[in-house]
Coordinates of C-alpha atoms in Angstrom, one line a residue:
M1 CA 0.0 0.0 0.0
S2 CA 2.8 2.4 0.8
I3 CA 4.5 1.5 -2.4
L4 CA 1.3 2.5 -4.4
N5 CA 1.1 5.8 -2.5
K6 CA 4.7 6.6 -3.4
K7 CA 4.1 5.9 -7.1
S8 CA 1.0 8.0 -7.2
G9 CA 2.8 10.8 -5.4
R10 CA 5.6 10.7 -8.0
K11 CA 3.1 10.8 -10.9
I12 CA 1.4 13.8 -9.3
A13 CA 4.7 15.6 -8.8
L14 CA 5.7 14.9 -12.5
K15 CA 2.4 16.3 -13.7
I16 CA 2.8 19.4 -11.6
F17 CA 6.4 19.9 -12.8
G18 CA 5.3 19.4 -16.4
R19 CA 2.6 22.0 -16.0
E20 CA 5.0 24.5 -14.5
S21 CA 7.5 23.9 -17.3
K22 CA 4.8 24.6 -19.9
K23 CA 3.9 27.8 -18.1
Q24 CA 7.6 28.9 -18.0
R25 CA 8.0 28.1 -21.7
A26 CA 4.9 30.0 -22.6
A27 CA 6.1 33.0 -20.5
C28 CA 9.5 32.9 -22.2
T29 CA 7.9 32.7 -25.6
A30 CA 5.7 35.7 -24.8
A31 CA 8.6 37.7 -23.5
A32 CA 10.7 36.9 -26.6
L33 CA 7.8 37.9 -28.9
A34 CA 7.3 41.2 -27.0
L35 CA 11.1 41.9 -27.1
A36 CA 11.1 41.2 -30.9
L37 CA 8.1 43.5 -31.4
V38 CA 9.7 46.3 -29.4
F39 CA 13.0 45.9 -31.4
S40 CA 11.2 45.9 -34.7
V41 CA 9.3 49.1 -33.8
L42 CA 12.6 50.8 -32.8
L43 CA 14.1 49.7 -36.1
T44 CA 11.2 51.1 -38.0
A45 CA 11.0 54.4 -36.1
W46 CA 14.8 55.1 -36.3
P47 CA 15.1 55.9 -40.0
V48 CA 11.9 58.0 -39.8
S49 CA 13.3 60.1 -37.0
A50 CA 16.6 60.3 -38.8
L51 CA 14.8 61.4 -42.0
N52 CA 12.8 64.0 -40.1
Q53 CA 16.0 65.3 -38.5
D54 CA 17.6 65.6 -42.0
E55 CA 14.6 67.5 -43.3
S56 CA 14.6 69.9 -40.4
E57 CA 18.3 70.5 -40.9
Q58 CA 17.9 71.3 -44.6
A59 CA 20.6 73.8 -45.5
P60 CA 19.5 77.3 -46.6
M61 CA 19.8 78.0 -50.2
S62 CA 22.4 80.7 -49.5
E63 CA 24.8 78.3 -47.9
G64 CA 28.2 78.8 -49.4
F65 CA 27.4 82.3 -50.7
K66 CA 29.9 84.7 -49.1
P67 CA 29.8 88.2 -50.8
S68 CA 32.6 90.7 -50.1
T69 CA 30.3 93.4 -48.7
T70 CA 31.2 94.8 -45.3
M71 CA 27.9 96.5 -44.6
S72 CA 26.6 95.9 -41.1
A73 CA 23.3 94.2 -42.0
V74 CA 22.1 93.1 -45.5
L75 CA 19.1 91.3 -46.8
V76 CA 18.8 90.2 -50.5
K77 CA 15.5 88.7 -51.7
E78 CA 14.5 87.5 -55.2
R79 CA 11.2 89.1 -56.2
L80 CA 9.7 86.1 -58.0
H81 CA 8.8 84.1 -54.9
D82 CA 10.2 86.2 -52.0
V83 CA 13.1 83.8 -51.3
E84 CA 16.2 85.0 -49.4
L85 CA 19.4 84.9 -51.4
F86 CA 21.6 86.5 -48.7
D87 CA 21.0 87.3 -45.1
R88 CA 23.2 89.1 -42.6
R89 CA 21.6 90.0 -39.3
S90 CA 18.2 90.5 -40.9
D91 CA 16.5 89.3 -37.7
T92 CA 18.4 91.7 -35.5
E93 CA 16.5 94.7 -34.2
L94 CA 18.2 97.9 -35.3
E95 CA 17.3 101.6 -34.9
I96 CA 16.7 102.7 -38.5
P97 CA 15.1 106.2 -38.5
G98 CA 14.5 106.2 -42.3
I99 CA 11.6 103.7 -41.8
T100 CA 9.4 106.5 -40.6
H101 CA 9.6 108.4 -43.9
L102 CA 9.1 105.2 -45.8
M103 CA 5.9 104.5 -43.8
I104 CA 4.7 108.1 -44.3
L105 CA 5.1 107.6 -48.0
Y106 CA 3.1 104.4 -47.9
I107 CA 0.2 105.8 -45.8
A108 CA 0.0 109.1 -47.6
T109 CA -0.2 107.6 -51.1
Q110 CA -2.9 105.3 -49.9
R111 CA -5.1 107.9 -48.1
L112 CA -4.5 111.2 -49.8
P113 CA -5.5 112.1 -53.4
A114 CA -2.7 112.9 -55.8
D115 CA -3.8 116.6 -56.2
T116 CA -3.9 117.2 -52.4
M117 CA -2.6 120.7 -51.3
I118 CA -1.3 121.0 -47.8
T119 CA -1.1 124.3 -45.8
I120 CA 2.1 125.0 -43.9
S121 CA 1.7 125.9 -40.2
K122 CA 3.9 128.4 -38.3
E123 CA 5.7 125.6 -36.4
I124 CA 6.5 123.6 -39.5
A125 CA 7.7 126.8 -41.3
L126 CA 10.1 127.5 -38.4
Q127 CA 11.4 124.0 -38.5
S128 CA 11.9 124.0 -42.2
R129 CA 14.1 127.2 -41.9
E130 CA 16.4 125.3 -39.5
E131 CA 16.9 122.4 -41.9
K132 CA 19.8 122.3 -44.4
N133 CA 19.0 120.8 -47.7
F134 CA 20.4 120.6 -51.2
N135 CA 17.6 122.8 -52.7
N136 CA 17.7 125.5 -49.9
I137 CA 14.0 125.1 -49.5
A138 CA 12.4 127.0 -46.6
F139 CA 8.6 127.1 -46.0
Q140 CA 6.6 130.1 -45.1
E141 CA 3.5 130.1 -42.9
G142 CA 0.4 129.8 -45.0
D143 CA 2.2 128.2 -48.0
R144 CA 0.0 125.7 -49.9
L145 CA 2.3 123.0 -51.2
S146 CA 1.4 119.9 -53.2
L147 CA 1.6 116.4 -51.7
R148 CA 4.0 115.4 -54.5
F149 CA 6.4 118.2 -53.7
L150 CA 6.4 117.4 -50.0
L151 CA 7.0 113.7 -50.6
F152 CA 10.0 114.4 -52.8
H153 CA 11.4 116.9 -50.3
M154 CA 10.9 114.3 -47.5
L155 CA 12.6 111.4 -49.4
F156 CA 15.3 113.2 -51.3
N157 CA 16.2 116.0 -48.8
H158 CA 15.3 113.9 -45.7
S159 CA 13.1 116.8 -44.5
D160 CA 11.3 116.2 -41.2
A161 CA 9.4 119.5 -41.8
A162 CA 7.9 118.0 -45.0
A163 CA 7.1 114.8 -43.1
L164 CA 5.3 116.7 -40.4
A165 CA 3.4 118.7 -42.9
I166 CA 2.1 115.6 -44.6
V167 CA 1.2 114.0 -41.2
S168 CA -0.7 117.2 -40.1
N169 CA -3.0 116.7 -43.1
M170 CA -3.8 113.1 -42.1
S171 CA -3.9 113.1 -38.3
S172 CA -4.8 115.4 -35.5
S173 CA -1.6 114.8 -33.5
R174 CA 1.8 113.1 -33.6
Q175 CA 0.8 110.6 -31.1
A176 CA -2.3 109.6 -33.0
F177 CA -0.2 109.2 -36.2
L178 CA 2.4 107.1 -34.3
V179 CA -0.5 104.8 -33.3
E180 CA -1.6 104.6 -36.9
M181 CA 1.9 103.8 -38.1
Q182 CA 2.1 101.0 -35.5
E183 CA -1.2 99.6 -36.6
T184 CA -0.2 99.7 -40.3
A185 CA 3.0 97.9 -39.4
Q186 CA 1.0 95.2 -37.8
L187 CA -1.2 94.8 -40.8
L188 CA 1.8 94.4 -43.0
G189 CA 3.2 91.7 -40.7
M190 CA 6.0 93.9 -39.3
S191 CA 5.8 92.3 -35.9
E192 CA 9.3 93.3 -34.8
T193 CA 8.8 97.0 -35.5
T194 CA 8.1 99.7 -32.9
F195 CA 7.7 103.4 -33.7
Y196 CA 8.8 106.0 -31.1
E197 CA 9.0 109.2 -33.1
I198 CA 8.0 110.7 -36.5
E199 CA 11.1 112.7 -37.1
M200 CA 14.3 111.1 -38.4
T201 CA 16.5 113.5 -36.4
G202 CA 15.1 112.2 -33.2
S203 CA 17.9 109.7 -33.0
D204 CA 20.8 112.1 -33.8
S205 CA 22.8 113.0 -30.8
D206 CA 26.4 113.4 -29.7
N207 CA 26.9 109.6 -29.2
D208 CA 30.0 108.0 -30.6
P209 CA 29.5 106.6 -34.2
F210 CA 29.4 102.9 -34.6
D211 CA 32.2 100.8 -35.9
I212 CA 32.0 99.1 -39.2
V213 CA 31.5 95.4 -38.6
D214 CA 33.9 92.9 -40.2
P215 CA 31.8 90.3 -42.0
S216 CA 34.3 87.6 -41.2
N217 CA 33.5 88.0 -37.5
I218 CA 29.7 88.0 -38.0
Q219 CA 28.0 84.9 -36.8
S220 CA 24.5 83.8 -37.4
G221 CA 23.7 83.5 -33.7
E222 CA 21.6 86.3 -32.3
S223 CA 23.8 86.7 -29.2
N224 CA 26.8 87.8 -31.3
S225 CA 24.6 90.1 -33.3
K226 CA 23.3 91.8 -30.2
Q227 CA 26.8 92.4 -28.9
S228 CA 27.8 94.3 -32.0
L229 CA 24.8 96.7 -31.8
G230 CA 26.4 99.1 -29.4
K231 CA 25.0 100.8 -26.4
N232 CA 22.4 102.9 -28.3
L233 CA 20.9 99.9 -30.1
P234 CA 19.8 97.4 -27.4
S235 CA 19.0 93.8 -28.0
K236 CA 15.6 92.3 -28.6
K237 CA 13.3 91.8 -25.6
T238 CA 13.4 88.3 -24.1
E239 CA 11.0 86.5 -21.8
N240 CA 13.2 86.8 -18.8
E241 CA 14.0 90.5 -19.3
D242 CA 12.9 92.5 -16.3
Q243 CA 10.9 95.7 -16.5
A244 CA 13.7 98.1 -15.6
T245 CA 15.9 96.7 -18.5
S246 CA 13.0 97.0 -20.9
E247 CA 12.3 100.6 -19.9
A248 CA 16.0 101.4 -20.2
R249 CA 16.1 99.9 -23.7
D250 CA 13.0 101.9 -24.8
K251 CA 14.7 105.1 -23.6
D252 CA 17.8 104.4 -25.7
V253 CA 15.8 104.0 -28.9
K254 CA 14.6 107.5 -30.1
T255 CA 13.0 106.9 -33.5
V256 CA 12.0 103.4 -34.6
L257 CA 13.2 99.9 -33.8
T258 CA 12.9 97.4 -36.6
T259 CA 14.6 94.5 -38.5
L260 CA 15.6 94.2 -42.1
K261 CA 13.0 91.5 -42.7
D262 CA 10.3 93.9 -41.5
T263 CA 11.7 96.6 -43.7
A264 CA 11.5 94.2 -46.7
K265 CA 7.8 93.8 -46.1
L266 CA 7.3 97.6 -46.1
A267 CA 9.4 97.9 -49.2
F268 CA 7.3 95.3 -51.1
A269 CA 4.2 97.1 -50.0
V270 CA 5.5 100.5 -51.3
R271 CA 6.5 98.9 -54.6
N272 CA 3.0 97.5 -55.0
L273 CA 1.4 100.9 -54.8
P274 CA 1.6 102.5 -58.2
R275 CA 1.8 106.1 -56.9
A276 CA 4.4 105.3 -54.3
A277 CA 6.4 103.2 -56.7
S278 CA 6.5 106.0 -59.3
I279 CA 8.0 108.4 -56.7
F280 CA 10.5 105.7 -55.7
K281 CA 11.7 105.5 -59.3
E282 CA 12.3 109.2 -59.9
T283 CA 15.8 110.5 -59.9
N284 CA 15.8 114.2 -61.0
P285 CA 12.2 115.5 -60.9
L286 CA 11.4 119.2 -61.5
I287 CA 8.5 120.6 -59.5
T288 CA 7.0 124.1 -59.5
F289 CA 5.8 125.5 -56.2
K290 CA 4.7 128.8 -54.7
S291 CA 6.2 130.1 -51.5
G292 CA 5.0 133.5 -50.3
D293 CA 4.2 135.5 -53.4
Q294 CA 6.8 134.0 -55.7
E295 CA 6.9 131.0 -58.0
H296 CA 9.9 128.7 -57.6
I297 CA 11.2 125.6 -59.5
A298 CA 12.7 122.9 -57.4
S299 CA 15.1 120.5 -59.0
F300 CA 15.2 117.5 -56.7
R301 CA 18.0 115.0 -57.0
S302 CA 17.8 111.5 -55.6
P303 CA 20.6 110.5 -53.3
E304 CA 20.8 107.2 -55.3
S305 CA 20.8 108.8 -58.7
S306 CA 24.5 108.0 -59.2
L307 CA 23.9 104.3 -58.1
I308 CA 21.1 104.0 -60.7
T309 CA 23.3 105.6 -63.4
L310 CA 26.3 103.4 -62.6
S311 CA 24.2 100.2 -62.7
D312 CA 23.6 100.6 -66.5
G313 CA 19.9 100.1 -66.1
K314 CA 20.0 97.1 -63.8
I315 CA 18.6 99.0 -60.8
E316 CA 15.1 100.3 -61.4
A317 CA 14.5 102.3 -58.2
A318 CA 16.5 103.1 -55.1
A319 CA 16.4 105.2 -51.9
F320 CA 19.0 106.2 -49.3
L321 CA 17.9 107.4 -45.9
P322 CA 20.9 108.4 -43.8
S323 CA 21.3 108.8 -40.1
V324 CA 24.1 110.4 -38.1
S325 CA 24.1 108.2 -35.0
A326 CA 21.8 105.3 -35.9
Y327 CA 21.6 103.0 -38.9
S328 CA 21.4 104.5 -42.4
L329 CA 19.1 102.6 -44.7
S330 CA 19.6 101.8 -48.4
I331 CA 16.8 100.2 -50.4
N332 CA 17.0 99.3 -54.1
Y333 CA 15.5 96.8 -56.5
G334 CA 16.1 95.8 -60.0
K335 CA 17.6 92.9 -62.1
T336 CA 21.1 91.5 -62.2
A337 CA 22.9 91.2 -65.6
G338 CA 21.6 87.6 -65.6
G339 CA 18.0 88.7 -65.3
I340 CA 17.4 87.8 -61.6
P341 CA 14.9 90.2 -60.1
I342 CA 16.1 91.1 -56.6
L343 CA 15.4 93.5 -53.7
V344 CA 18.4 94.7 -51.7
I345 CA 18.0 96.2 -48.2
A346 CA 21.2 97.3 -46.3
A347 CA 21.7 99.0 -43.0
N348 CA 25.0 100.5 -42.2
T349 CA 26.5 102.4 -39.3
T350 CA 27.8 105.3 -41.5
S351 CA 25.9 108.0 -43.3
S352 CA 27.9 107.6 -46.4
K353 CA 26.5 105.7 -49.4
E354 CA 27.8 102.3 -50.5
D355 CA 27.3 102.4 -54.2
R356 CA 30.2 100.2 -55.2
A357 CA 29.4 97.6 -52.5
I358 CA 25.8 97.3 -53.8
L359 CA 26.9 97.0 -57.4
N360 CA 29.4 94.4 -56.4
L361 CA 26.6 92.5 -54.6
Y362 CA 24.6 92.5 -57.8
E363 CA 27.5 90.9 -59.7
E364 CA 28.2 88.4 -56.9
I365 CA 24.5 87.3 -57.0
D366 CA 24.9 86.5 -60.7
D367 CA 28.1 84.5 -60.0
F368 CA 26.4 82.3 -57.4
Y369 CA 22.8 82.0 -58.6
T370 CA 20.9 81.4 -61.8
M371 CA 17.3 81.6 -62.9
T372 CA 15.7 78.5 -64.5
T373 CA 12.4 78.3 -66.3
L374 CA 9.9 75.8 -64.8
A375 CA 7.0 76.2 -67.2
R376 CA 6.2 78.2 -70.4
K377 CA 2.7 79.3 -71.3
G378 CA 1.2 76.9 -73.9
D379 CA 3.7 74.0 -73.2
P380 CA 2.0 70.7 -72.4
Y381 CA 1.9 69.2 -68.9
A382 CA 2.3 65.4 -69.3
G383 CA 1.7 64.5 -65.7
A384 CA -2.1 64.2 -65.9
T385 CA -5.2 64.3 -68.1
E386 CA -8.6 65.6 -67.2
K387 CA -12.2 64.7 -68.1
A388 CA -15.1 66.9 -69.1
D389 CA -18.7 66.4 -68.1
N390 CA -19.5 64.5 -71.3
G391 CA -16.8 62.0 -70.6
E392 CA -14.3 63.4 -73.1
Y393 CA -10.7 63.4 -72.0
F394 CA -8.3 66.3 -72.7
N395 CA -4.6 67.0 -72.2
L396 CA -3.3 69.9 -70.1
V397 CA -1.1 72.9 -71.0
Y398 CA 0.5 75.5 -68.7
L399 CA -1.4 78.8 -68.7
E400 CA 1.4 80.9 -67.3
N401 CA 5.2 81.2 -67.3
A402 CA 7.1 80.2 -64.2
A403 CA 10.7 80.4 -63.2
Y404 CA 12.8 80.2 -60.0
V405 CA 16.2 81.2 -58.7
H406 CA 18.6 78.7 -57.3
P407 CA 22.4 78.1 -56.8
K408 CA 24.3 77.2 -60.0
S409 CA 25.6 74.1 -58.2
D410 CA 22.2 72.8 -57.0
N411 CA 18.8 72.9 -58.6
Y412 CA 17.3 73.0 -55.1
L413 CA 14.0 71.5 -56.2
E414 CA 12.0 68.5 -55.2
P415 CA 12.0 65.8 -57.9
T416 CA 8.2 65.2 -57.8
L417 CA 5.4 67.6 -58.8
D418 CA 2.0 67.9 -57.2
Y419 CA -1.1 68.2 -59.3
I420 CA -4.5 69.2 -58.1
G421 CA -7.6 69.0 -60.3
N422 CA -11.4 68.8 -59.8
A423 CA -12.8 66.7 -62.6
P424 CA -15.2 66.3 -64.2
F425 CA -15.6 69.8 -65.5
P426 CA -19.0 71.2 -66.7
L427 CA -19.2 72.1 -70.4
P428 CA -18.2 74.2 -72.2
V429 CA -14.5 73.9 -71.2
T430 CA -12.5 76.7 -72.9
R431 CA -8.8 76.6 -73.7
D432 CA -7.9 79.5 -71.4
E433 CA -9.9 78.1 -68.4
T434 CA -8.0 76.9 -65.3
T435 CA -8.8 73.3 -64.6
G436 CA -5.9 72.4 -62.3
Q437 CA -2.7 73.5 -60.6
V438 CA 0.8 72.1 -60.8
T439 CA 3.0 72.8 -57.7
F440 CA 6.8 72.8 -57.8
T441 CA 8.4 72.6 -54.4
M442 CA 11.8 74.0 -53.5
L443 CA 13.9 72.3 -50.8
N444 CA 13.3 75.1 -48.4
G445 CA 9.5 74.5 -48.6
V446 CA 8.6 77.3 -51.0
R447 CA 5.8 76.2 -53.3
I448 CA 5.6 77.5 -56.8
Q449 CA 2.1 77.1 -58.2
V450 CA 1.3 77.2 -61.9
P451 CA -2.2 77.0 -63.3
V452 CA -3.0 74.5 -66.2
G453 CA -5.9 74.2 -68.5
P454 CA -7.2 72.2 -71.5
D455 CA -5.3 72.1 -74.8
R456 CA -8.5 72.6 -76.8
D457 CA -12.1 73.8 -76.4
I458 CA -14.6 71.2 -75.3
L459 CA -18.1 72.0 -76.7
P460 CA -21.4 71.1 -75.0
K461 CA -23.0 69.0 -77.7
E462 CA -21.7 66.2 -79.9
S463 CA -23.3 67.5 -83.1
T464 CA -21.8 67.0 -86.5
L465 CA -20.6 70.6 -86.5
N466 CA -19.0 70.1 -83.0
R467 CA -17.3 66.9 -84.1
F468 CA -16.0 68.7 -87.2
I469 CA -14.6 71.6 -85.1
S470 CA -13.0 69.1 -82.7
Q471 CA -11.3 67.3 -85.6
I472 CA -10.0 70.6 -86.9
Q473 CA -8.5 71.4 -83.5
Q474 CA -6.9 68.0 -83.2
N475 CA -5.5 67.8 -86.8
P476 CA -3.7 71.0 -88.0
N477 CA -2.9 69.4 -91.3
L478 CA -6.6 68.7 -92.0
A479 CA -7.3 72.3 -91.1
S480 CA -4.6 73.5 -93.5
V481 CA -6.0 71.4 -96.4
I482 CA -9.6 72.6 -95.7
F483 CA -8.5 76.2 -95.5
A484 CA -6.5 76.0 -98.8
T485 CA -9.4 74.2 -100.5
G486 CA -11.8 76.9 -99.3
V487 CA -9.5 79.7 -100.6
L488 CA -9.2 77.9 -104.0
L489 CA -12.9 77.4 -104.4
S490 CA -13.5 81.0 -103.4
I491 CA -11.1 82.2 -106.1
M492 CA -12.8 80.0 -108.7
L493 CA -16.2 81.2 -107.7
A494 CA -15.1 84.8 -107.9
I495 CA -13.7 84.3 -111.4
Y496 CA -16.9 82.6 -112.5
V497 CA -19.0 85.4 -111.1
L498 CA -16.9 88.0 -112.8
R499 CA -17.1 86.3 -116.1
Q500 CA -20.9 86.0 -115.9
L501 CA -21.1 89.7 -114.9
A502 CA -19.0 90.6 -117.9
A503 CA -21.2 88.5 -120.2
I504 CA -24.4 90.1 -118.8
F505 CA -22.9 93.6 -119.3
H506 CA -22.0 92.7 -122.9
W507 CA -25.4 91.3 -123.6
S508 CA -27.2 94.3 -122.2
R509 CA -25.0 96.6 -124.3
L510 CA -25.8 94.7 -127.5
N511 CA -29.5 94.7 -126.6
R512 CA -29.4 98.4 -126.1
L513 CA -27.7 99.0 -129.5
E514 CA -30.2 96.7 -131.2
K515 CA -33.1 98.8 -129.8
I516 CA -31.4 102.0 -131.0
A517 CA -30.9 100.5 -134.5
E518 CA -34.6 99.5 -134.7
S519 CA -35.7 102.9 -133.6
A520 CA -33.6 104.5 -136.3
H521 CA -34.8 102.1 -138.9
D522 CA -38.5 102.9 -138.1
L523 CA -37.7 106.6 -138.2
I524 CA -36.1 106.3 -141.7
S525 CA -39.0 104.2 -142.9
A526 CA -41.5 106.8 -141.8
N527 CA -39.6 109.6 -143.5
N528 CA -39.5 107.7 -146.8
E529 CA -43.2 107.1 -146.7
N530 CA -43.8 110.8 -146.3

């Protein structure tokens, strides 16, 4: 009996041990599967994260472009798609007094009619007599001067008196106009711009001039840019900046605090206003004005007239707004010798012009960049076909020209194109109608969109006439044959008609002569009888 108990105990122990072994094997298998799953997920996610990191670290298009200019801050943009070609401290906040006059030009040409006449007050007349300018212009109280005259005097002679005269016609006080300038800046997207004063001379003082910055020592980091600004141009506000530091900074800035990127937005806005752009392009205007009881002729001269002349027509318009103790501003736009349309904005710490540096920059842009055509109007787009409402398919052609600027060593363009359409299209579908959009994408994310449309007209009904017209559109040779045949038949018909007309004229003439002869014969017969 004891022996049987021992055997049964062993069997039970073996069964329990077997069950525990199976559980352990199952647990091990589950752990192994879980580990393999985690490992595979890591392997799958790793290249994606690496790819995202590579995309986020895409080098700017201007990498490797190192022009020789020593100007303190420079921003060059191509005007096709607003892409930066060169950037030096364009994000750094600088005190640039000339922005106020540029903003006054933008607001005045928007709000005031071209024939506006502005009356000069006593205070503005006194201020004008204290200014020194190339034309020796001094206002008198009660003078009525044209808006065009005052704009030229403000931009070319940098007259604060002219600026205040224009402002007095648009606003009740300086403070109210400062608020309006700030609101306009926000509407233009100039989020880093703050206006403190209308007059450009508000920043001029006895402070030491700034030193010219060596471009070899300029780094892209904002901390290095801030250190080179000097004591009168404080750095941008940060989140941890205390109130005392912020107030001290605002006291140092006397006119306007802005960046070159914000300045570019204002320059583009001015260029898009026809009246403002026309004033921007003038170099030597002659304007008649009346001061007191006498008529005068003012011959204005643009500070950048020599730059436009030396550029041999490459620079279309330019402005130079100097400052004694803050940053002087130079704005110009035109095309390089290679046809690249660009906008150049430069801020420098001297009040002297940099004509040669700007011209060299145009040449260096041409040496590094080129402009390539992406699409020509009328050329076929082979990437897709579309369908009309009646089920007829048609090919697509580009409806506009498109080009882009890129480094000569890199096409800087994604290899694939994106197409967006919305078929089927209701009839009729005309040749100039936009039925889709092709998008070219640059490596920096800029999307160049080109509309496309049908290569022929799609008519609403499939009648014999419509089919005939469709065949004509699709077969130019058939159209030529039909046209030539029609011309030949027309000529033959014309000859036949002319011959018949000549025969009719000849017959009518003979018939008339016959009648005359009969009348004469009857008359003679009657005489003989008598």
